[in-house]
Short mmCIF file of C-alpha atoms in Angstrom, two decimals:
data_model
loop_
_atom_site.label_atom_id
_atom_site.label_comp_id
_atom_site.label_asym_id
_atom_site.label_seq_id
_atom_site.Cartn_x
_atom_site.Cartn_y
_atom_site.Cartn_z
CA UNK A 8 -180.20 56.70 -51.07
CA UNK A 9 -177.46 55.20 -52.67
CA UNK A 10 -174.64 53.72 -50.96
CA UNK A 11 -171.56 55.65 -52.00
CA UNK A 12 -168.48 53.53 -52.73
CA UNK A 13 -164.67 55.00 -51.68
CA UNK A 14 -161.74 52.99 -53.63
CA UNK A 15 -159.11 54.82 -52.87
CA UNK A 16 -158.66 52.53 -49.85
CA UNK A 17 -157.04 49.78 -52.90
CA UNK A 18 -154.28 52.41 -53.05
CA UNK A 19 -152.87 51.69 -49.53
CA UNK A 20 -152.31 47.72 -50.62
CA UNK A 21 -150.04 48.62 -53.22
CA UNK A 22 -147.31 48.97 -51.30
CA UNK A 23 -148.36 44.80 -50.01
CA UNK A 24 -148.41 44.11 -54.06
CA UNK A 25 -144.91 45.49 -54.49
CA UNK A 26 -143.46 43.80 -52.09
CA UNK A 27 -145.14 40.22 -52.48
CA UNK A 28 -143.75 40.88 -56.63
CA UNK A 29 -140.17 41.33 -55.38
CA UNK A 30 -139.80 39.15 -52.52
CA UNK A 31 -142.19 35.90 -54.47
CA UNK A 32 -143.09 36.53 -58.04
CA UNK A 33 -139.50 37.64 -59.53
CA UNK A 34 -137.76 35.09 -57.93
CA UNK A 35 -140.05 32.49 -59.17
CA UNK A 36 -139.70 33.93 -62.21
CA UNK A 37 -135.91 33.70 -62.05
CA UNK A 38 -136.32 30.06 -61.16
CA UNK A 39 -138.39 29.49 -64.01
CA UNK A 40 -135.57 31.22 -65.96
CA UNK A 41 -133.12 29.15 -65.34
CA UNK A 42 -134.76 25.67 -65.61
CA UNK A 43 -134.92 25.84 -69.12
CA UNK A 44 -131.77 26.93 -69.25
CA UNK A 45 -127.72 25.69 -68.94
CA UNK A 46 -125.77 28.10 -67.06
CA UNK A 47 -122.01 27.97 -67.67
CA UNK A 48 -121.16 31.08 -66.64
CA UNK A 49 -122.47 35.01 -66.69
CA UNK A 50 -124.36 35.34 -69.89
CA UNK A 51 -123.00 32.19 -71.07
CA UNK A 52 -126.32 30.22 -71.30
CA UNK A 53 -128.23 28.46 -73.76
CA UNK A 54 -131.96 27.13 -73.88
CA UNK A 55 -132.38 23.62 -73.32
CA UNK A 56 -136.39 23.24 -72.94
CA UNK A 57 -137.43 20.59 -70.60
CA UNK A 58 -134.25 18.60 -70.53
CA UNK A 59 -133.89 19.05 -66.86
CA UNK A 60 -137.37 18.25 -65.45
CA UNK A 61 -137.26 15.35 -67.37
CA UNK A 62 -133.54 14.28 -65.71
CA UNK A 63 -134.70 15.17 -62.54
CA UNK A 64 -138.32 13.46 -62.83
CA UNK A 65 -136.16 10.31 -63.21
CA UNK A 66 -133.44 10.72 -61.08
CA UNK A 67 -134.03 7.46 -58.46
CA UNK A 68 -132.32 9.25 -55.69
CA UNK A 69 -134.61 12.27 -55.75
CA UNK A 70 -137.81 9.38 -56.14
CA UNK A 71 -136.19 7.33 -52.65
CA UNK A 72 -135.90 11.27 -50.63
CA UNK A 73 -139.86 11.68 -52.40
CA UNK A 74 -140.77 8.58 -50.47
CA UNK A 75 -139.17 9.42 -47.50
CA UNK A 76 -140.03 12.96 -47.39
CA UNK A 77 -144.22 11.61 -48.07
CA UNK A 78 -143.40 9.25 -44.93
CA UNK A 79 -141.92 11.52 -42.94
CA UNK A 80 -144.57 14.20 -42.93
CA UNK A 81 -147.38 11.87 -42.76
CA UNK A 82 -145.63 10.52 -39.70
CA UNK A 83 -145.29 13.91 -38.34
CA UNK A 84 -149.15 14.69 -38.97
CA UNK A 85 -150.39 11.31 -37.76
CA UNK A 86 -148.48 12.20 -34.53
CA UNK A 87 -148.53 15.99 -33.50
CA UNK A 88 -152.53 16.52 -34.80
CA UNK A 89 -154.03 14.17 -32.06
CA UNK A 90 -151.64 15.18 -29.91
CA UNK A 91 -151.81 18.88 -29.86
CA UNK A 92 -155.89 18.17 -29.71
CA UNK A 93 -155.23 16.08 -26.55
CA UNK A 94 -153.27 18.82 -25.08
CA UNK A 95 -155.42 21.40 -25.81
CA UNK A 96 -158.27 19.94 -24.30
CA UNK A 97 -156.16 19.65 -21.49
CA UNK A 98 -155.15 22.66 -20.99
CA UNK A 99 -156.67 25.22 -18.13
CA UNK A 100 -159.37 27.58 -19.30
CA UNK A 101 -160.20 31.36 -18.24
CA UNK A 102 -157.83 34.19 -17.33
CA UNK A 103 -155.45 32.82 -14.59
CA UNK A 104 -151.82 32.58 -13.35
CA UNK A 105 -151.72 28.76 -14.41
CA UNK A 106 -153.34 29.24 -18.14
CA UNK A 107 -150.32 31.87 -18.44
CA UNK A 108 -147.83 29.97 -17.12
CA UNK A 109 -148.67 26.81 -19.54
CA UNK A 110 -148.97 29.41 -22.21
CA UNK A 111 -145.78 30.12 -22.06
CA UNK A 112 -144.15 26.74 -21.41
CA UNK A 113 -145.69 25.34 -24.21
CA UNK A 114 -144.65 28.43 -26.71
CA UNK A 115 -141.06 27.95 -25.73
CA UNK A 116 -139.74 25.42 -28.23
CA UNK A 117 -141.25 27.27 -31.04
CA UNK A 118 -138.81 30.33 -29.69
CA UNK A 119 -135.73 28.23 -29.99
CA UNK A 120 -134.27 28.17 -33.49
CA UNK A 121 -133.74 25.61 -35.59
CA UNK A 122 -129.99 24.39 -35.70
CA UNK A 123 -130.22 24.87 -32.25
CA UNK A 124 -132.86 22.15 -31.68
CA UNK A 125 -130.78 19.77 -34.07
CA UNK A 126 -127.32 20.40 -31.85
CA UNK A 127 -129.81 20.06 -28.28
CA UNK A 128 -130.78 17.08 -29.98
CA UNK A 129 -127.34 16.15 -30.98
CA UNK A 130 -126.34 16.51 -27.66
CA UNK A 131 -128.97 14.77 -26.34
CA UNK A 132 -128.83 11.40 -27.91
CA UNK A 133 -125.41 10.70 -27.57
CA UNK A 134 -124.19 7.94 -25.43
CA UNK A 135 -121.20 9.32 -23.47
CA UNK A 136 -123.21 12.49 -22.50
CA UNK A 137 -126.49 12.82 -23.58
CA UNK A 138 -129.45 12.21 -21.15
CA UNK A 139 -131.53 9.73 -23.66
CA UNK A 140 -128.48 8.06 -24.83
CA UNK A 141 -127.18 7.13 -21.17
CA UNK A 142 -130.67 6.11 -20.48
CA UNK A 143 -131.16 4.00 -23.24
CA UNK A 144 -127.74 2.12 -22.60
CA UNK A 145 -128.68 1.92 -19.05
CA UNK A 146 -131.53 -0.21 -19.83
CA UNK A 147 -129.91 -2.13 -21.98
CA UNK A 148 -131.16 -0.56 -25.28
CA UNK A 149 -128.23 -0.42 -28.02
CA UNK A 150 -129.26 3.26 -29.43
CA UNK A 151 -127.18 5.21 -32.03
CA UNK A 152 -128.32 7.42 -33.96
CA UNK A 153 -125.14 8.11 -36.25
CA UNK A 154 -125.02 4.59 -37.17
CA UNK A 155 -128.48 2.89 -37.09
CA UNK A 156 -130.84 4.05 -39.59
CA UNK A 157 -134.20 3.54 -37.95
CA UNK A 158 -132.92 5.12 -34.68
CA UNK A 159 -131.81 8.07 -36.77
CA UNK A 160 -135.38 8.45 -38.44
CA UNK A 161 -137.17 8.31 -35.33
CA UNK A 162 -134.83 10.30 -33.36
CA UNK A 163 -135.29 13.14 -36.83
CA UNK A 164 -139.60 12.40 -36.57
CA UNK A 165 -139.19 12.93 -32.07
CA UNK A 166 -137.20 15.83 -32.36
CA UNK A 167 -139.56 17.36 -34.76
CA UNK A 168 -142.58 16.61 -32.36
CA UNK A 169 -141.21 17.99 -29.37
CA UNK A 170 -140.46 21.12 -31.57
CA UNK A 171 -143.52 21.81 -32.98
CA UNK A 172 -146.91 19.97 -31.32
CA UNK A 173 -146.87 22.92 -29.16
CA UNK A 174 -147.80 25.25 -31.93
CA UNK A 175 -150.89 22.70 -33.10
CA UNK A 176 -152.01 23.05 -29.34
CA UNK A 177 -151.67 26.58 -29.21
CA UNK A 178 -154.04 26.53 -32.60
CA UNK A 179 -156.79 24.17 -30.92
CA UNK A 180 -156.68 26.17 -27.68
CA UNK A 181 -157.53 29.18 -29.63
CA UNK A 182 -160.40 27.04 -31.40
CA UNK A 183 -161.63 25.90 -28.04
CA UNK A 184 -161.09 29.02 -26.52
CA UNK A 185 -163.60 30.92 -28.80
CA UNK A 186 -166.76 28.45 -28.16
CA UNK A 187 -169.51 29.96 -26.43
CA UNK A 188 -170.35 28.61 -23.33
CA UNK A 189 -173.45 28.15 -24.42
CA UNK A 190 -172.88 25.53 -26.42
CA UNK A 191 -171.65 23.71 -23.29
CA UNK A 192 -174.67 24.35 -21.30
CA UNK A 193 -176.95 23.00 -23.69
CA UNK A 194 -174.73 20.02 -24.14
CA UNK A 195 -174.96 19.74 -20.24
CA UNK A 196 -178.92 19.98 -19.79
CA UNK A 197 -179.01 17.30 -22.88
CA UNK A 198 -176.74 14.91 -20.48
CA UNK A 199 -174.46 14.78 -23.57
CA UNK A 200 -171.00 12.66 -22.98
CA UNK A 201 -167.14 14.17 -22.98
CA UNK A 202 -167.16 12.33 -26.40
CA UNK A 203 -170.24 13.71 -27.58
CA UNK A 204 -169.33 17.38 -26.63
CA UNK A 205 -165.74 16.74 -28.38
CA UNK A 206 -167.63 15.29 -31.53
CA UNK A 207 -170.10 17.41 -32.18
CA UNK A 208 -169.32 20.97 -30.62
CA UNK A 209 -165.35 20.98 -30.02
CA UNK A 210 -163.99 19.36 -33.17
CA UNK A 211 -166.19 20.87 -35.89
CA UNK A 212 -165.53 24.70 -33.90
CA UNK A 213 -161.68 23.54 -34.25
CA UNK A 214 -161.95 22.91 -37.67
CA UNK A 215 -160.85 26.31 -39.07
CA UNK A 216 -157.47 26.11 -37.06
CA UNK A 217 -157.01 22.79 -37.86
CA UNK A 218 -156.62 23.50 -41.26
CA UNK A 219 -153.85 25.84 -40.78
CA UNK A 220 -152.45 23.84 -38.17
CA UNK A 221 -152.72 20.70 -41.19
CA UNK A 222 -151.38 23.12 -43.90
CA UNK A 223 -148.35 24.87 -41.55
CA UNK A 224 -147.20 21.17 -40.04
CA UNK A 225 -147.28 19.40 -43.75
CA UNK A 226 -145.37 22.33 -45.29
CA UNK A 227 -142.77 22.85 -42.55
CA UNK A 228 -142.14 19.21 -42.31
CA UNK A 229 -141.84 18.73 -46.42
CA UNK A 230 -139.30 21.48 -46.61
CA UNK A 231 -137.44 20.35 -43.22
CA UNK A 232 -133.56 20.59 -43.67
CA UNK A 233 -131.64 22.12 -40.51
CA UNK A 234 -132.98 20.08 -37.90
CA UNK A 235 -131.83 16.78 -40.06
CA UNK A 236 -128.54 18.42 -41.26
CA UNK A 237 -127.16 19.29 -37.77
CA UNK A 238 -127.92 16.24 -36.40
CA UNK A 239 -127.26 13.48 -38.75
CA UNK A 240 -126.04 15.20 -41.83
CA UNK A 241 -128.60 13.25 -43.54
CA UNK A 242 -126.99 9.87 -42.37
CA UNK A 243 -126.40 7.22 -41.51
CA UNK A 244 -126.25 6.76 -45.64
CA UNK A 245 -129.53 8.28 -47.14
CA UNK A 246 -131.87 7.67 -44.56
CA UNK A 247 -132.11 11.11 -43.28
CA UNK A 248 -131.58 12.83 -46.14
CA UNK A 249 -134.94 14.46 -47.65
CA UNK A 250 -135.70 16.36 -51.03
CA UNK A 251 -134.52 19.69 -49.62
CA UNK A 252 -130.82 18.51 -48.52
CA UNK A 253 -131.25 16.83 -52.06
CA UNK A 254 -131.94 20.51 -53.66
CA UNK A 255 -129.03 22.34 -51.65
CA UNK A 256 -126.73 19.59 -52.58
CA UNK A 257 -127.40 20.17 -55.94
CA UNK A 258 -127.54 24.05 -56.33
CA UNK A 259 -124.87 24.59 -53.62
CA UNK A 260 -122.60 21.62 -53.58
CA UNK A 261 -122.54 20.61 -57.35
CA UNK A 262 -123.27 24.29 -58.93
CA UNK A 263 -126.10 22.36 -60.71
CA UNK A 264 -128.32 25.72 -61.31
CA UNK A 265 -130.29 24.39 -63.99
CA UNK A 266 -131.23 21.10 -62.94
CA UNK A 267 -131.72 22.88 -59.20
CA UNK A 268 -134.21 25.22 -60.42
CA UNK A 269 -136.07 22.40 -62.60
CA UNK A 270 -135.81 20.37 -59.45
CA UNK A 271 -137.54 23.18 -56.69
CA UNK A 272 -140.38 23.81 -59.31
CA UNK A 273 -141.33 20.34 -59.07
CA UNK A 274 -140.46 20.14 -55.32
CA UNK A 275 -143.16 23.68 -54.79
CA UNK A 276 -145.84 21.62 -57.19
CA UNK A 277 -145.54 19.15 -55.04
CA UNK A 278 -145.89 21.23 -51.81
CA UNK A 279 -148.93 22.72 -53.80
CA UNK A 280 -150.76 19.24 -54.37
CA UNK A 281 -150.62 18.15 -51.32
CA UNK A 282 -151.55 20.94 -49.37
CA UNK A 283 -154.77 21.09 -51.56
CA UNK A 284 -155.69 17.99 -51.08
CA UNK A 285 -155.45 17.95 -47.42
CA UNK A 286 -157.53 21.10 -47.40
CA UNK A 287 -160.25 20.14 -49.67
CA UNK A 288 -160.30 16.35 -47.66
CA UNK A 289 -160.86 19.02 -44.21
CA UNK A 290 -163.24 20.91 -45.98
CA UNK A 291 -165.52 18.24 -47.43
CA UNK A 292 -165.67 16.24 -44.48
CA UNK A 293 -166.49 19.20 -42.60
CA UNK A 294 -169.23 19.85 -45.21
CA UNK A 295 -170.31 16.35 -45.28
CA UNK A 296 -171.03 16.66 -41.56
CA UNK A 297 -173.53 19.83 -41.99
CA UNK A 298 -175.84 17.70 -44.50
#
């Protein structure tokens, strides 16, 4: 007997396709619009072609924020990937009081919102008040953010840890969370080591969130602009200041529509390139490991 085959069930997405067309599709559309085109005014425009992808594709400020933005999120990766892992693994197991409670202390940066982690942080590394700027000056240390560029950076790449390597342990916890004890048992009777079990059973079942936690981290961190903004302003000089302050300065601050919209086509390619080749380097490896 033949299997019989109901599609009426496509009907109730529509309403998903309509909305992902308004709120993604038209705008990028509109973008698209306007990059080929200078704006002077309502329905004064004219078509200019590529004009400004080729002014912004050699625009040396926008190539230093490129470097520092590629920097920047690499640091963030190299740092709050291990680190969520190590937490994770860390973390109590079962249904209990204290797997609740740490739960819940590690999800509460990711409730606070973002200019208010750049004014805590603000706040925090100042030398007349802040905690880490007392204690830095206590010992001796001469930290200021506002007018040393490296302490500015790092104080940008911390503040962006603290913020968010509780949402790459809450990933790997899942991961870890959904192995079957089985596999530990067996890894017990074969007298396997902590670093066996984490190599071969922990890590490859973790892969799967690890690639969203990869993909989530390297976009959030490549399109990062409040944090920086309320606490340095993208200071001291340029050393803060990454492609997306770059983008509102030009489409807010200078009125720069055309060039703006050239500019945030390149800026989602480049979102796009990256984030595919991070998840095809997961997904090979992972694949390479199988054979």
């Amino acid at each position: 007997m033949d299997k019989v085959q109901d599609n009426r069930a496509w009907f109730l997405i529509i309403p998903v396709f309509l909305i992902v067309a308004f709120s993604a599709v038209i705008p990028l559309m509109t973008v698209v619009n306007y990059s080929v085109q200078e704006i002077f005014g309502p329905g004064q425009t004219f078509f200019v072609g590529t004009e400004w992808f080729e002014a912004v594709l050699k625009d040396d400020r926008l190539h230093d924020a490129l470097v520092r933005q590629i920097i920047y999120s690499l640091a963030v990766l190299a740092i709050e990937i291990p680190l969520g892992i190590v937490i994770a693994l860390g973390m109590p197991g079962g249904r209990s009081a204290k797997t609740s409670l740490t739960l819940v202390l590690l999800a509460l940066p990711l409730l606070i919102p973002f200019n208010v982690v750049g004014t805590i942080w603000q706040i925090f590394g100042r030398g007349d008040i802040g905690l880490l700027g007392a204690t830095f000056r206590a010992i001796g240390i001469d930290y200021n953010y506002t007018n040393n560029s490296a302490h500015a950076w790092l104080t940008v790449l911390v503040m962006d840890v603290w913020h968010w390597t509780s949402l790459v342990a809450l990933l790997c916890y899942a991961g870890l969370q959904s192995i079957p004890p089985a596999f530990y048992q067996a890894a017990k009777i074969d007298g396997a080591s902590k670093w066996a079990v984490f190599r071969y059973i922990q890590l490859p079942k973790m892969r799967g969130v690890l690639i969203i936690a990869v993909l989530l981290r390297f976009m959030d961190s490549f399109m990062i602009y409040t944090e920086p903004f309320v606490l340095t302003g993208g200071g001291p000089g340029n050393s803060t200041t990454f492609l997306s302050q770059y983008l509102t300065q030009m489409a807010v601050g200078q009125f720069d529509i055309g060039k703006a919209a050239a500019f945030s086509i390149v800026y989602f390619l480049i979102v796009l390139l990256f984030s595919f080749i991070f998840y095809t380097i997961i997904t090979r490896t992972g694949e390479g490991e199988k054979k």
